[in-house]
GROMACS .gro file of C-alpha atoms in nm:
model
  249
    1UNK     CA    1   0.815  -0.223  -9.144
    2UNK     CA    2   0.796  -0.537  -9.350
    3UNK     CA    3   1.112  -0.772  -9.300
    4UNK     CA    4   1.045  -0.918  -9.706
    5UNK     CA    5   0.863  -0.743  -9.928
    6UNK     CA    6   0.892  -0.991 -10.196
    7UNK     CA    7   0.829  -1.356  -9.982
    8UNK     CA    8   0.617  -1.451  -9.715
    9UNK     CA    9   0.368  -1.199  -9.812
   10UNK     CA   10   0.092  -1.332  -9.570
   11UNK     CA   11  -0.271  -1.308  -9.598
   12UNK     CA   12  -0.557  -1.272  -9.392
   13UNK     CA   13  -0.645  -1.615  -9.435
   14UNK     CA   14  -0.316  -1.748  -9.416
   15UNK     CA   15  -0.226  -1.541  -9.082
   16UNK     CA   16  -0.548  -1.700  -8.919
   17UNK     CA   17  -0.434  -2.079  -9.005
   18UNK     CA   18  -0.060  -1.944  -8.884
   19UNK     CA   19  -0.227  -1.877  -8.570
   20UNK     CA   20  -0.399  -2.152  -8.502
   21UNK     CA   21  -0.082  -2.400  -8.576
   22UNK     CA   22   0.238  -2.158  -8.442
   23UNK     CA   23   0.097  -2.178  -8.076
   24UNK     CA   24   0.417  -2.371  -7.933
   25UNK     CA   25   0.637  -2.139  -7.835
   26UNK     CA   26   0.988  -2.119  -8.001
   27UNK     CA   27   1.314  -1.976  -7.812
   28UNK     CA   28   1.563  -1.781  -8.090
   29UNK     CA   29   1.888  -1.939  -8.147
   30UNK     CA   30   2.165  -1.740  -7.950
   31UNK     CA   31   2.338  -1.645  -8.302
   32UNK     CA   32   1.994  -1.509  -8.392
   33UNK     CA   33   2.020  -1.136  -8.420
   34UNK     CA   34   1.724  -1.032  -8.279
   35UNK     CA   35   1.689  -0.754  -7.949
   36UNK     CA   36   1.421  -0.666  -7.801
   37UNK     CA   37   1.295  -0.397  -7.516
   38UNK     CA   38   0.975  -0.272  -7.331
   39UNK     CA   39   0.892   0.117  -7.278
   40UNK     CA   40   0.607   0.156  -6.972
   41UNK     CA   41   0.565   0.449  -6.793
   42UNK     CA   42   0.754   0.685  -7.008
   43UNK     CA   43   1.096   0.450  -7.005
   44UNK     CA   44   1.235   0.184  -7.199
   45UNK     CA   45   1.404  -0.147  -7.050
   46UNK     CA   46   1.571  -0.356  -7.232
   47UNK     CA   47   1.451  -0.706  -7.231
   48UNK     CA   48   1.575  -1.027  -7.338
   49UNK     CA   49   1.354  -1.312  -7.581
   50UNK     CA   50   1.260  -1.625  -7.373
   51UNK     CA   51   1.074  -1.752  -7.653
   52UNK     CA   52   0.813  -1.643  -7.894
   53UNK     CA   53   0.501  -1.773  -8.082
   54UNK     CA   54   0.255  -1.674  -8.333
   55UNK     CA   55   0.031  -1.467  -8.056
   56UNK     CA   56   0.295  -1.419  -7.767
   57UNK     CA   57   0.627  -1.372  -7.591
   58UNK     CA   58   0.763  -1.433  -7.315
   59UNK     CA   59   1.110  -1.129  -7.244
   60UNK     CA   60   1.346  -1.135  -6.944
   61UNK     CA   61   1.383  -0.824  -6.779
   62UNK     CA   62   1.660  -0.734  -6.521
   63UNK     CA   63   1.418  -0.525  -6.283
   64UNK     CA   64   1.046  -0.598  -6.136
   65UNK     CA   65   0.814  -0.404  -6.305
   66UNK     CA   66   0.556  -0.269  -6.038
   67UNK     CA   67   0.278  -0.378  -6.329
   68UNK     CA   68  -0.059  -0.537  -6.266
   69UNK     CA   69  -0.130  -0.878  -6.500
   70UNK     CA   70  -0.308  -0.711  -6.777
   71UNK     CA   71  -0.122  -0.429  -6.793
   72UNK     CA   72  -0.067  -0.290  -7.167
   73UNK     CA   73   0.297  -0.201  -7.276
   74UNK     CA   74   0.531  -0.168  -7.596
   75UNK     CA   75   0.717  -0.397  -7.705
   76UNK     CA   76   1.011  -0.320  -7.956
   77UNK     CA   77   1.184  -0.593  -8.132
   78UNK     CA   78   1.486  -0.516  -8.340
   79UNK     CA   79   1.612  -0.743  -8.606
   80UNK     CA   80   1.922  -0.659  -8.819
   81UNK     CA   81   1.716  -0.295  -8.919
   82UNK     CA   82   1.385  -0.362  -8.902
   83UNK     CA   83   1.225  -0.236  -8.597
   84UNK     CA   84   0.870  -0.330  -8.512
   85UNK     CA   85   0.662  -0.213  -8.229
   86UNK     CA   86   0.409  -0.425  -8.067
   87UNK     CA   87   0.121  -0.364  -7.829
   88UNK     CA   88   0.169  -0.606  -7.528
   89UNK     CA   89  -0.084  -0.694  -7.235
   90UNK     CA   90   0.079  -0.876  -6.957
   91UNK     CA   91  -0.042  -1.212  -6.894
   92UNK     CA   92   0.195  -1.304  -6.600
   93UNK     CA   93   0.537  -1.211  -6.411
   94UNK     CA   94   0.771  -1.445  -6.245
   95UNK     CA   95   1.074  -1.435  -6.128
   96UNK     CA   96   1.361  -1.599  -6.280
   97UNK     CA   97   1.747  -1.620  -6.254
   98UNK     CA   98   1.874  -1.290  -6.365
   99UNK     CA   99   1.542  -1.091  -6.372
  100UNK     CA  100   1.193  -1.140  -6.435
  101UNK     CA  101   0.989  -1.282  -6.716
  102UNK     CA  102   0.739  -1.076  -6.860
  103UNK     CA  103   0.478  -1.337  -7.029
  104UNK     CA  104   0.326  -1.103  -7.283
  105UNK     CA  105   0.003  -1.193  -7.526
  106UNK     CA  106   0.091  -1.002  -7.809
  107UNK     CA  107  -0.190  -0.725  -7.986
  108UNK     CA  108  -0.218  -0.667  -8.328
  109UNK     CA  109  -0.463  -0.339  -8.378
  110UNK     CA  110  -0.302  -0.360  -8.792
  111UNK     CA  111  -0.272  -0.611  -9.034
  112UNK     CA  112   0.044  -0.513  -9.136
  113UNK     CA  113   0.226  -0.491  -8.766
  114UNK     CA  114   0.106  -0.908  -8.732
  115UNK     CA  115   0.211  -0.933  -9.087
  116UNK     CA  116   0.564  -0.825  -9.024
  117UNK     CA  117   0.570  -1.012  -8.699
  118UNK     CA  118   0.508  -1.360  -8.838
  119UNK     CA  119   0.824  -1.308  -9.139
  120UNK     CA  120   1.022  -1.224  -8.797
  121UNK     CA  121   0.898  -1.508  -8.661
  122UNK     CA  122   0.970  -1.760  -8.962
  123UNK     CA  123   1.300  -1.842  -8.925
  124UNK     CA  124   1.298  -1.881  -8.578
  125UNK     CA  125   0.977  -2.127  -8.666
  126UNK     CA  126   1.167  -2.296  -8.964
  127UNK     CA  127   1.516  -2.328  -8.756
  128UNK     CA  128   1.358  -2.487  -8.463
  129UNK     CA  129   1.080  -2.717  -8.591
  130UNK     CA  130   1.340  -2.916  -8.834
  131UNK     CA  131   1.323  -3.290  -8.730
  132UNK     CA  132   1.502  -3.589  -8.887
  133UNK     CA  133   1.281  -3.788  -9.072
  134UNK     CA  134   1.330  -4.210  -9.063
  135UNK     CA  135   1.586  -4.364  -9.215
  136UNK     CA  136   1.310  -4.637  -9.373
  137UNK     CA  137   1.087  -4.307  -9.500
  138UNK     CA  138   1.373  -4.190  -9.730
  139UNK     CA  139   1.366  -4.290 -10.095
  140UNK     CA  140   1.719  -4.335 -10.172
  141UNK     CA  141   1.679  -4.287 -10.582
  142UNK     CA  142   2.039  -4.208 -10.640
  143UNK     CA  143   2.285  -4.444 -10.633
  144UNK     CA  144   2.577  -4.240 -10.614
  145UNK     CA  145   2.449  -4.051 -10.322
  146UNK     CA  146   2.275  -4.172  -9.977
  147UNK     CA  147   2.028  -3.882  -9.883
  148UNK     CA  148   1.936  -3.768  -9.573
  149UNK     CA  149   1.599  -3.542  -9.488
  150UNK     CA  150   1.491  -3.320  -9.210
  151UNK     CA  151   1.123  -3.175  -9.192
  152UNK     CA  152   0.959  -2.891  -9.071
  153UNK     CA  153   0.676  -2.583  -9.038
  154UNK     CA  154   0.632  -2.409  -9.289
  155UNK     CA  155   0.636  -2.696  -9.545
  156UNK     CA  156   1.043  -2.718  -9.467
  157UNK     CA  157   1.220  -2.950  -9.615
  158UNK     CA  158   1.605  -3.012  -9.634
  159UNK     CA  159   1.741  -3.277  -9.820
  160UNK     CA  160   2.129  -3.332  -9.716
  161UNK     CA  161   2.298  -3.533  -9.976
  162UNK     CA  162   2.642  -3.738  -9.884
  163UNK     CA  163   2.854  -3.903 -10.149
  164UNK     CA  164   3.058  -4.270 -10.055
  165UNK     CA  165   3.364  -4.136  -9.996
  166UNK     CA  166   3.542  -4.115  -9.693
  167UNK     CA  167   3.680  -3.756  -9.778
  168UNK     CA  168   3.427  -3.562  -9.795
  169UNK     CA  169   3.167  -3.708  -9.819
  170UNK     CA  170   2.867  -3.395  -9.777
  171UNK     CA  171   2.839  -3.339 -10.085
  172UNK     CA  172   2.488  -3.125 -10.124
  173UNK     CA  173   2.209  -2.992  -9.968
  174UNK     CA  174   1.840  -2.799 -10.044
  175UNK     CA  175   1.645  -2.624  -9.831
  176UNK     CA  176   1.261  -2.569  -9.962
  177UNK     CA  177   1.044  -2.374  -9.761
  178UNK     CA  178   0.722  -2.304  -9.903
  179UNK     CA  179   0.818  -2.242 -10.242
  180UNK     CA  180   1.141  -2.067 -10.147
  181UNK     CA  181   1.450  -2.272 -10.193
  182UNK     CA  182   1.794  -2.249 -10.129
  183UNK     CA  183   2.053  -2.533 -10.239
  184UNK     CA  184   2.459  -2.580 -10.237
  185UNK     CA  185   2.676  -2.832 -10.354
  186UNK     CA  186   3.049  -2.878 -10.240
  187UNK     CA  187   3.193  -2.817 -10.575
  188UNK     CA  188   2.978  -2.466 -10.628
  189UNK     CA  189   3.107  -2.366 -10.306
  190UNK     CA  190   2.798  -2.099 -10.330
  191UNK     CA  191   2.476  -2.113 -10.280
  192UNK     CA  192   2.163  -2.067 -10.518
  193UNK     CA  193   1.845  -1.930 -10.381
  194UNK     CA  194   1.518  -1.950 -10.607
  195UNK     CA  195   1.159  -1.972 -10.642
  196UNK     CA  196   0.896  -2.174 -10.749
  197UNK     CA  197   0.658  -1.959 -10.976
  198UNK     CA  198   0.364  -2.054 -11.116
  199UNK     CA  199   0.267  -2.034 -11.496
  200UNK     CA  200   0.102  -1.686 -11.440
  201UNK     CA  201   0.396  -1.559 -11.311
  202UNK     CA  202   0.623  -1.648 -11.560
  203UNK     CA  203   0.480  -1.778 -11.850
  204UNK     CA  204   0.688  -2.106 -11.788
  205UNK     CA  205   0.502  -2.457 -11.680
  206UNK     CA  206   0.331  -2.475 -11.346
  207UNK     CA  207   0.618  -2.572 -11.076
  208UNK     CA  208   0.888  -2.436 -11.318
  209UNK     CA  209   1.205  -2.359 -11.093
  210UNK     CA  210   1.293  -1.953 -11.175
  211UNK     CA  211   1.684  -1.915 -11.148
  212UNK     CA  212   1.626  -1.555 -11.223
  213UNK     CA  213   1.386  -1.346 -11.041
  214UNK     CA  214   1.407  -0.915 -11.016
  215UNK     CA  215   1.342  -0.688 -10.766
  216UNK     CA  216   1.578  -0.877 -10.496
  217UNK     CA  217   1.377  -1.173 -10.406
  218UNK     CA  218   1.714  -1.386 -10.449
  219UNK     CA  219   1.865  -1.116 -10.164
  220UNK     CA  220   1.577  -1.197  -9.952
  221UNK     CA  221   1.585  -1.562  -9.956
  222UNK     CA  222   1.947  -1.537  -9.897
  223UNK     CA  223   1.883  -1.317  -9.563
  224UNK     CA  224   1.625  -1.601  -9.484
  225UNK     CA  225   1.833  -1.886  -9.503
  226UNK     CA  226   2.131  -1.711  -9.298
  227UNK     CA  227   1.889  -1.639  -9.052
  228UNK     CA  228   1.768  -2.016  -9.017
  229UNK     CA  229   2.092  -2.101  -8.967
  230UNK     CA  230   2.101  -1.912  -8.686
  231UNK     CA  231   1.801  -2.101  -8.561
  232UNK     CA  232   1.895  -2.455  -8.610
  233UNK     CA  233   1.907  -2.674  -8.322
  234UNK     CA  234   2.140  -2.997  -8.236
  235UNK     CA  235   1.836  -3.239  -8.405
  236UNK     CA  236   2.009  -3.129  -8.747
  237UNK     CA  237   2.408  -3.299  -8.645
  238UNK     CA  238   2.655  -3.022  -8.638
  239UNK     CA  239   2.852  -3.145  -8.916
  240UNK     CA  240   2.520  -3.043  -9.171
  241UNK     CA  241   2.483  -2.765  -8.986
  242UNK     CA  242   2.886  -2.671  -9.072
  243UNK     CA  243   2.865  -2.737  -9.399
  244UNK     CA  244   2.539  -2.552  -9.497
  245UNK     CA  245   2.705  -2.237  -9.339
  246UNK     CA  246   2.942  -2.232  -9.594
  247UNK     CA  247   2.684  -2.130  -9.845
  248UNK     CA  248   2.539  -1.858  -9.616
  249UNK     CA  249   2.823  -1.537  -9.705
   0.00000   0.00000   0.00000
């Protein structure tokens, strides 16, 4: 059911501060994989994802459904192939170009069905929330390199680097969110996912950077950080946006 089983393992606690701070709601980038459809009385319809947050969704629909507001349904999202299914009360209906938008509140009766809902929702979160920070807020420490930063949920940061030269002149980039990172470098041409473990884990210094991790936690921070690409909006310039999906095969 779980999207990751090795990052973003939520807990209680965590999932209630999630859900006080994800209640903007977030529309998927169109690359993003993700489907999505709606079984009431005994059918499924497929449905389309306005936008999502950490407690509700609003899906497009091509028919009316003859449904009261608060109404229960199922909703199924699908995402690469993970498949979750989600208890639904309808909050509203309205129509809209091309159908009608189901606005749903979204009910969690298990942990674990919120649990996997909020790793689905993470990349969306991560992709969309990115913002530039100012110019005069950047410490430019390198003087070979003028750096450029972009901050989001999740405690997202990516640092772009560019190098003075009129050629080519992105040279780097690193993408931390929480303490999952991803970084590439024009003359890698790859990418390099990794953690941040702590002492415990490792036997290495607190905030040691692990290169080599088992159990395919690099594989799943590699799946994340396509899928934020897939979420990114125009706020990070297409150019960054080209050259950080270079690192994403």
């Amino acid at each position: 059911m779980l999207l990751f089983k090795r990052i973003f393992k939520f807990e209680k606690a965590a999932v209630e501060q999630l859900e006080k701070r994800l209640t903007q709601r977030y529309v998927p980038g169109p690359a993003y994989p993700l489907e999505a459809s709606v079984r009431y009385g005994g059918r499924d319809y497929s449905a389309k994802v306005q936008n999502i947050s950490a407690t509700g969704a609003s899906v497009l629909v091509k028919e009316k459904p003859e449904l009261p507001a608060g109404h229960h349904l199922s909703l199924t999202l699908q995402l690469a192939h993970h498949r979750l299914e989600i208890e639904a009360r309808i909050a509203h209906l309205e129509s809209r170009p091309g159908g009608w938008a189901l606005g749903l509140g979204l009910v969690f009766p298990r942990f674990e069905v919120q649990q996997a809902y909020l790793q689905l929702l993470q990349p969306v979160v991560i992709g969309q929330s990115l913002q530039p920070m100012a110019f005069d807020r950047v410490v430019q420490d390198d003087p070979q390199f003028f750096k450029r930063v972009f901050v989001g949920e999740s405690d997202t940061i990516l640092t772009v680097r560019l190098a003075h030269s009129p050629v080519d002149p992105l040279h780097s980039f690193e993408l931390r969110m929480l303490d999952y990172f991803c970084r590439g470098g024009a003359a890698a041409g790859t990418s390099a996912p990794y953690v941040l473990e702590s002492k415990d884990a490792t036997g290495a210094p607190a905030g040691q950077l692990v290169f080599e991790t088992s159990g395919g936690t690099h594989d799943e921070i590699r799946q994340l950080f396509r899928w934020i690409l897939d979420n990114l909006t125009p706020t990070v310039p297409e150019d960054i946006r080209l050259f950080m999906q270079r690192f994403a095969g």
